[in-house]
Tab-separated table of C-alpha atoms in Angstrom:
chain	number	residue	atom	x	y	z
G	1	MET	CA	60.102	17.615	-39.539
G	2	ALA	CA	59.759	17.630	-43.564
G	3	ASP	CA	55.962	18.059	-43.887
G	4	PRO	CA	54.605	21.386	-41.060
G	5	MET	CA	51.024	19.942	-42.780
G	6	LYS	CA	51.343	16.511	-41.189
G	7	GLY	CA	50.815	18.270	-37.324
G	8	THR	CA	50.607	21.176	-35.806
G	9	PRO	CA	54.722	22.660	-36.382
G	10	LEU	CA	53.905	23.843	-32.725
G	11	GLU	CA	55.514	20.594	-31.508
G	12	GLY	CA	58.936	20.947	-33.234
G	13	PHE	CA	59.624	25.362	-33.328
G	14	GLU	CA	58.721	27.771	-30.912
G	15	LEU	CA	56.296	30.986	-31.786
G	16	PRO	CA	58.509	33.723	-31.626
G	17	GLU	CA	57.901	36.629	-29.366
G	18	ASP	CA	58.346	39.781	-32.264
G	19	VAL	CA	57.072	40.922	-35.607
G	20	PHE	CA	59.261	39.563	-38.860
G	21	GLY	CA	58.326	39.909	-42.549
G	22	LEU	CA	57.684	37.584	-45.128
G	23	GLY	CA	58.356	38.534	-48.982
G	24	ALA	CA	55.704	38.057	-51.920
G	25	ALA	CA	57.962	34.732	-53.239
G	26	GLU	CA	58.780	33.800	-50.623
G	27	LEU	CA	55.275	33.813	-48.698
G	28	ALA	CA	54.565	31.747	-52.617
G	29	TYR	CA	56.571	29.409	-52.284
G	30	LEU	CA	55.899	28.838	-48.438
G	31	MET	CA	52.131	28.293	-50.122
G	32	ALA	CA	53.441	26.471	-53.153
G	33	ARG	CA	54.188	23.820	-51.517
G	34	HIS	CA	50.705	22.597	-50.439
G	35	GLU	CA	47.455	22.843	-52.869
G	36	THR	CA	44.500	23.310	-49.828
G	37	PRO	CA	42.043	24.965	-50.681
G	38	ALA	CA	42.748	27.179	-47.566
G	39	GLY	CA	46.147	27.567	-49.408
G	40	GLU	CA	43.683	29.195	-51.697
G	41	ARG	CA	42.168	31.178	-49.723
G	42	SER	CA	45.557	32.882	-48.104
G	43	ARG	CA	46.379	33.898	-51.734
G	44	ARG	CA	44.216	35.468	-52.580
G	45	LEU	CA	43.573	38.007	-49.468
G	46	LEU	CA	47.227	38.108	-48.854
G	47	MET	CA	47.144	39.606	-52.795
G	48	LEU	CA	49.738	37.034	-53.992
G	49	ASP	CA	49.976	37.669	-57.666
G	50	PRO	CA	49.798	34.299	-59.634
G	51	ARG	CA	52.691	35.601	-61.070
G	52	ALA	CA	54.559	34.716	-57.988
G	53	ALA	CA	54.178	31.395	-58.365
G	54	ASP	CA	55.801	30.691	-61.376
G	55	ASP	CA	59.031	28.501	-60.906
G	56	ALA	CA	61.881	32.360	-60.879
G	57	ALA	CA	59.412	33.542	-58.376
G	58	LEU	CA	59.365	30.688	-56.187
G	59	LEU	CA	63.348	29.890	-56.239
G	60	ALA	CA	63.967	33.276	-55.375
G	61	GLY	CA	61.630	32.738	-52.897
G	62	ALA	CA	63.351	29.964	-50.924
G	63	SER	CA	66.541	31.374	-52.050
G	64	SER	CA	65.998	33.833	-49.923
G	65	LEU	CA	64.111	31.630	-47.407
G	66	ALA	CA	67.861	29.560	-47.153
G	67	SER	CA	69.264	32.386	-46.043
G	68	ARG	CA	67.699	32.922	-43.199
G	69	GLY	CA	68.103	29.581	-42.180
G	70	TRP	CA	64.206	28.793	-42.524
G	71	LEU	CA	64.367	26.773	-45.905
G	72	THR	CA	67.100	23.489	-45.290
G	73	VAL	CA	67.912	21.022	-48.010
G	74	THR	CA	68.137	17.172	-47.386
G	75	ASP	CA	70.938	14.387	-48.197
G	76	ASP	CA	67.314	13.450	-50.158
G	77	GLY	CA	67.005	17.048	-52.183
G	78	THR	CA	63.784	17.691	-49.715
G	79	PRO	CA	62.952	20.614	-48.708
G	80	GLU	CA	61.892	21.485	-45.316
G	81	SER	CA	60.669	25.183	-43.759
G	82	ARG	CA	62.100	25.623	-40.724
G	83	SER	CA	61.287	28.090	-36.929
G	84	ASN	CA	59.603	30.953	-38.628
G	85	ALA	CA	58.684	29.658	-41.939
G	86	ALA	CA	57.157	26.466	-40.563
G	87	LEU	CA	55.002	28.398	-38.588
G	88	VAL	CA	53.475	30.467	-41.615
G	89	GLU	CA	53.434	27.452	-43.348
G	90	TYR	CA	50.903	25.710	-41.446
G	91	ALA	CA	49.279	28.844	-40.600
G	92	VAL	CA	48.042	30.179	-44.279
G	93	GLY	CA	48.609	26.458	-45.842
G	94	ALA	CA	45.881	25.455	-42.928
G	95	ALA	CA	43.986	27.987	-41.535
G	96	THR	CA	39.835	27.250	-41.344
G	97	ARG	CA	39.419	31.190	-40.733
G	98	TRP	CA	40.366	34.338	-41.926
G	99	THR	CA	39.264	38.323	-40.616
G	100	ARG	CA	40.652	40.856	-42.442
G	101	ILE	CA	40.695	44.225	-40.621
G	102	GLY	CA	39.503	47.183	-42.065
G	103	LEU	CA	41.329	50.748	-40.899
G	104	VAL	CA	39.996	53.712	-41.745
G	105	GLY	CA	41.012	57.252	-41.011
G	106	GLU	CA	39.308	60.370	-41.038
G	107	ASN	CA	39.087	59.775	-44.600
G	108	VAL	CA	39.781	56.739	-47.070
G	109	SER	CA	42.754	58.022	-48.042
G	110	GLN	CA	43.956	57.288	-44.781
G	111	ALA	CA	42.713	53.498	-44.864
G	112	ASP	CA	45.516	50.223	-44.011
G	113	PHE	CA	44.004	46.593	-42.616
G	114	ALA	CA	45.118	43.660	-41.486
G	115	ILE	CA	44.310	39.686	-42.249
G	116	LEU	CA	44.310	37.465	-39.249
G	117	VAL	CA	44.405	33.999	-40.453
G	118	GLU	CA	43.812	31.186	-37.442
G	119	SER	CA	44.786	27.229	-37.938
G	120	ASP	CA	43.939	25.246	-35.465
G	121	THR	CA	46.583	25.612	-33.606
G	122	VAL	CA	48.524	28.808	-35.023
G	123	ILE	CA	47.346	31.870	-35.841
G	124	ALA	CA	49.483	34.514	-37.732
G	125	LEU	CA	48.186	38.477	-37.651
G	126	MET	CA	49.387	39.947	-40.840
G	127	GLN	CA	50.070	43.376	-42.637
G	128	PRO	CA	51.190	44.722	-45.815
G	129	ARG	CA	53.519	46.732	-46.212
G	130	GLN	CA	56.533	47.954	-49.044
G	131	LEU	CA	57.154	46.244	-51.562
G	132	ALA	CA	54.616	42.949	-51.700
G	133	SER	CA	56.106	42.563	-47.998
G	134	TRP	CA	54.277	41.718	-44.886
G	135	PHE	CA	55.120	42.031	-41.292
G	136	ILE	CA	53.494	38.911	-39.372
G	137	ARG	CA	53.442	38.585	-35.648
G	138	LEU	CA	52.553	34.666	-34.595
G	139	GLY	CA	50.495	33.182	-31.337
G	140	GLU	CA	49.188	30.452	-30.949
G	141	ARG	CA	45.083	29.990	-31.280
G	142	ASP	CA	43.419	29.426	-27.534
G	143	GLY	CA	40.015	30.167	-28.279
G	144	ASN	CA	39.522	33.951	-26.840
G	145	THR	CA	39.886	35.530	-31.203
G	146	GLY	CA	36.701	37.946	-30.186
G	147	ALA	CA	38.716	39.092	-27.257
G	148	LEU	CA	42.166	39.455	-29.475
G	149	VAL	CA	40.332	41.321	-32.270
G	150	THR	CA	38.289	43.675	-29.485
G	151	GLY	CA	41.403	44.421	-28.414
G	152	LEU	CA	42.134	45.846	-31.933
G	153	VAL	CA	39.434	47.933	-32.299
G	154	ARG	CA	40.322	49.181	-28.994
G	155	GLU	CA	44.038	50.492	-30.211
G	156	ARG	CA	42.467	51.973	-33.473
G	157	PHE	CA	40.079	53.882	-31.253
G	158	ALA	CA	42.790	55.260	-29.039
G	159	ALA	CA	45.160	56.262	-31.816
G	160	ASP	CA	42.425	57.430	-33.161
G	161	ALA	CA	38.786	58.757	-32.416
G	162	ASP	CA	37.754	59.401	-35.146
G	163	ALA	CA	38.773	55.805	-36.845
G	164	GLY	CA	36.531	53.604	-38.100
G	165	VAL	CA	37.075	49.399	-38.245
G	166	PHE	CA	35.482	46.834	-41.228
G	167	LEU	CA	35.189	43.734	-40.123
G	168	GLU	CA	34.634	41.045	-42.664
G	169	VAL	CA	35.431	36.913	-41.287
G	170	GLN	CA	35.716	34.214	-43.579
G	171	THR	CA	35.345	30.439	-43.746
G	172	LEU	CA	35.649	28.345	-46.316
G	173	GLU	CA	31.532	27.988	-46.094
G	174	GLY	CA	31.200	31.722	-45.763
G	175	SER	CA	31.326	35.080	-44.571
G	176	THR	CA	29.780	37.986	-42.514
G	177	ASN	CA	30.751	41.155	-40.823
G	178	LEU	CA	30.784	44.448	-38.726
G	179	ALA	CA	31.028	47.573	-39.432
G	180	VAL	CA	32.638	49.482	-35.812
G	181	ARG	CA	32.995	53.606	-35.375
G	182	ARG	CA	32.614	55.987	-31.855
G	183	SER	CA	29.550	56.780	-30.798
G	184	GLY	CA	30.652	59.454	-28.360
G	185	SER	CA	32.078	56.863	-25.556
G	186	ASP	CA	30.578	53.929	-26.658
G	187	TYR	CA	30.502	52.184	-30.269
G	188	GLU	CA	28.327	52.293	-32.949
G	189	ALA	CA	28.301	48.489	-34.220
G	190	LEU	CA	26.641	47.620	-37.239
G	191	THR	CA	26.506	43.328	-38.730
G	192	ASP	CA	25.402	42.692	-42.186
G	193	VAL	CA	26.489	45.856	-43.856
G	194	ALA	CA	26.681	46.138	-47.821
G	195	GLY	CA	27.036	49.557	-48.366
G	196	PRO	CA	26.026	52.955	-47.126
G	197	GLY	CA	23.331	52.736	-44.544
G	198	THR	CA	22.519	49.609	-44.310
G	199	GLY	CA	23.733	46.906	-41.515
G	200	THR	CA	21.463	46.053	-38.164
G	201	GLY	CA	22.911	46.953	-35.197
G	202	GLY	CA	23.400	50.332	-32.279
G	203	VAL	CA	24.872	51.623	-30.300
G	204	VAL	CA	26.961	49.550	-27.839
G	205	ASP	CA	29.101	49.767	-24.109
G	206	ALA	CA	32.349	48.850	-23.619
G	207	ASP	CA	31.345	45.207	-22.641
G	208	GLY	CA	28.502	45.186	-26.454
G	209	LEU	CA	31.174	46.165	-28.266
G	210	LEU	CA	33.253	42.886	-27.114
G	211	GLY	CA	29.953	40.416	-27.865
G	212	ALA	CA	29.840	42.243	-31.038
G	213	VAL	CA	32.870	41.056	-31.960
G	214	SER	CA	32.818	37.858	-30.721
G	215	ALA	CA	29.766	37.268	-32.372
G	216	LEU	CA	31.332	37.024	-35.484
G	217	TYR	CA	33.723	34.525	-34.002
G	218	THR	CA	31.086	30.783	-33.660
G	219	GLU	CA	32.548	28.092	-35.023
G	220	THR	CA	30.374	28.127	-38.419
G	221	VAL	CA	29.800	30.832	-40.248
G	222	PRO	CA	26.877	30.361	-42.560
G	223	ALA	CA	27.146	30.842	-45.810
C-alpha cells in the first residue's frame, strides 16, 4: 500500500491492541506526506511546531520509523508507511472530527489532556508525554464515539472525584464544547462554555451524562 490516504489502511493492517508511542519528528514526517486541511488541523492540535517539518527533522522522523519497520522504500525510491504508522497517517491526515479532552485536577497545576482523532474508519486516542512524544491507542470507528468519550470521562472521575473534564469537539466547519464536574452522585454538565459563569445545562444522572456527551457527536457541528 503506497498511499494509505487512497483507501482505509484497515484493509491492509491489523489494529494494534496495545498503546504505542510516536515522537514529534515521526508524526511530522507522516503528516508531511499529505497536504490536507485535516492534516493541518491535526498538526495544530498536536502542537507540532512548523520547525519540526524542516528537511532534517523529516529525515530523522523517517529514519526512526524505518528502524521500527514502519517505513519501507520500494525499488523506485517510493516510501511506504507500514503497520501502526500507516494507521496513524490515515487517521490524522483524513480526520473528519477531533475531540480535545481537557483533564483538570483539584487545581490547575494538575491539568492534562488527550486528543481523539476520528477518520471515517480509524480513530486514534493520543496523549502527550515527555520530549514531544505522544502515546497512541488506535481503534475502529464504530459510531459509538459518545459512549467511548463518556467512558473516558467516568474513568477520570473514578480516579479523582474532584476533577473536571472539558470536551471540545471540532470539525472543519465548527466546534462545540461541554464542561463536566461531579455533583454528589450525579454530574454537572454545561455546554457552550466561553469562560467562568457561562454555559447552559445543569445537573444530570449517568444516563443524562451519556446524552450530553453524545449530543456533541452529531454528523454536522454548527459553525
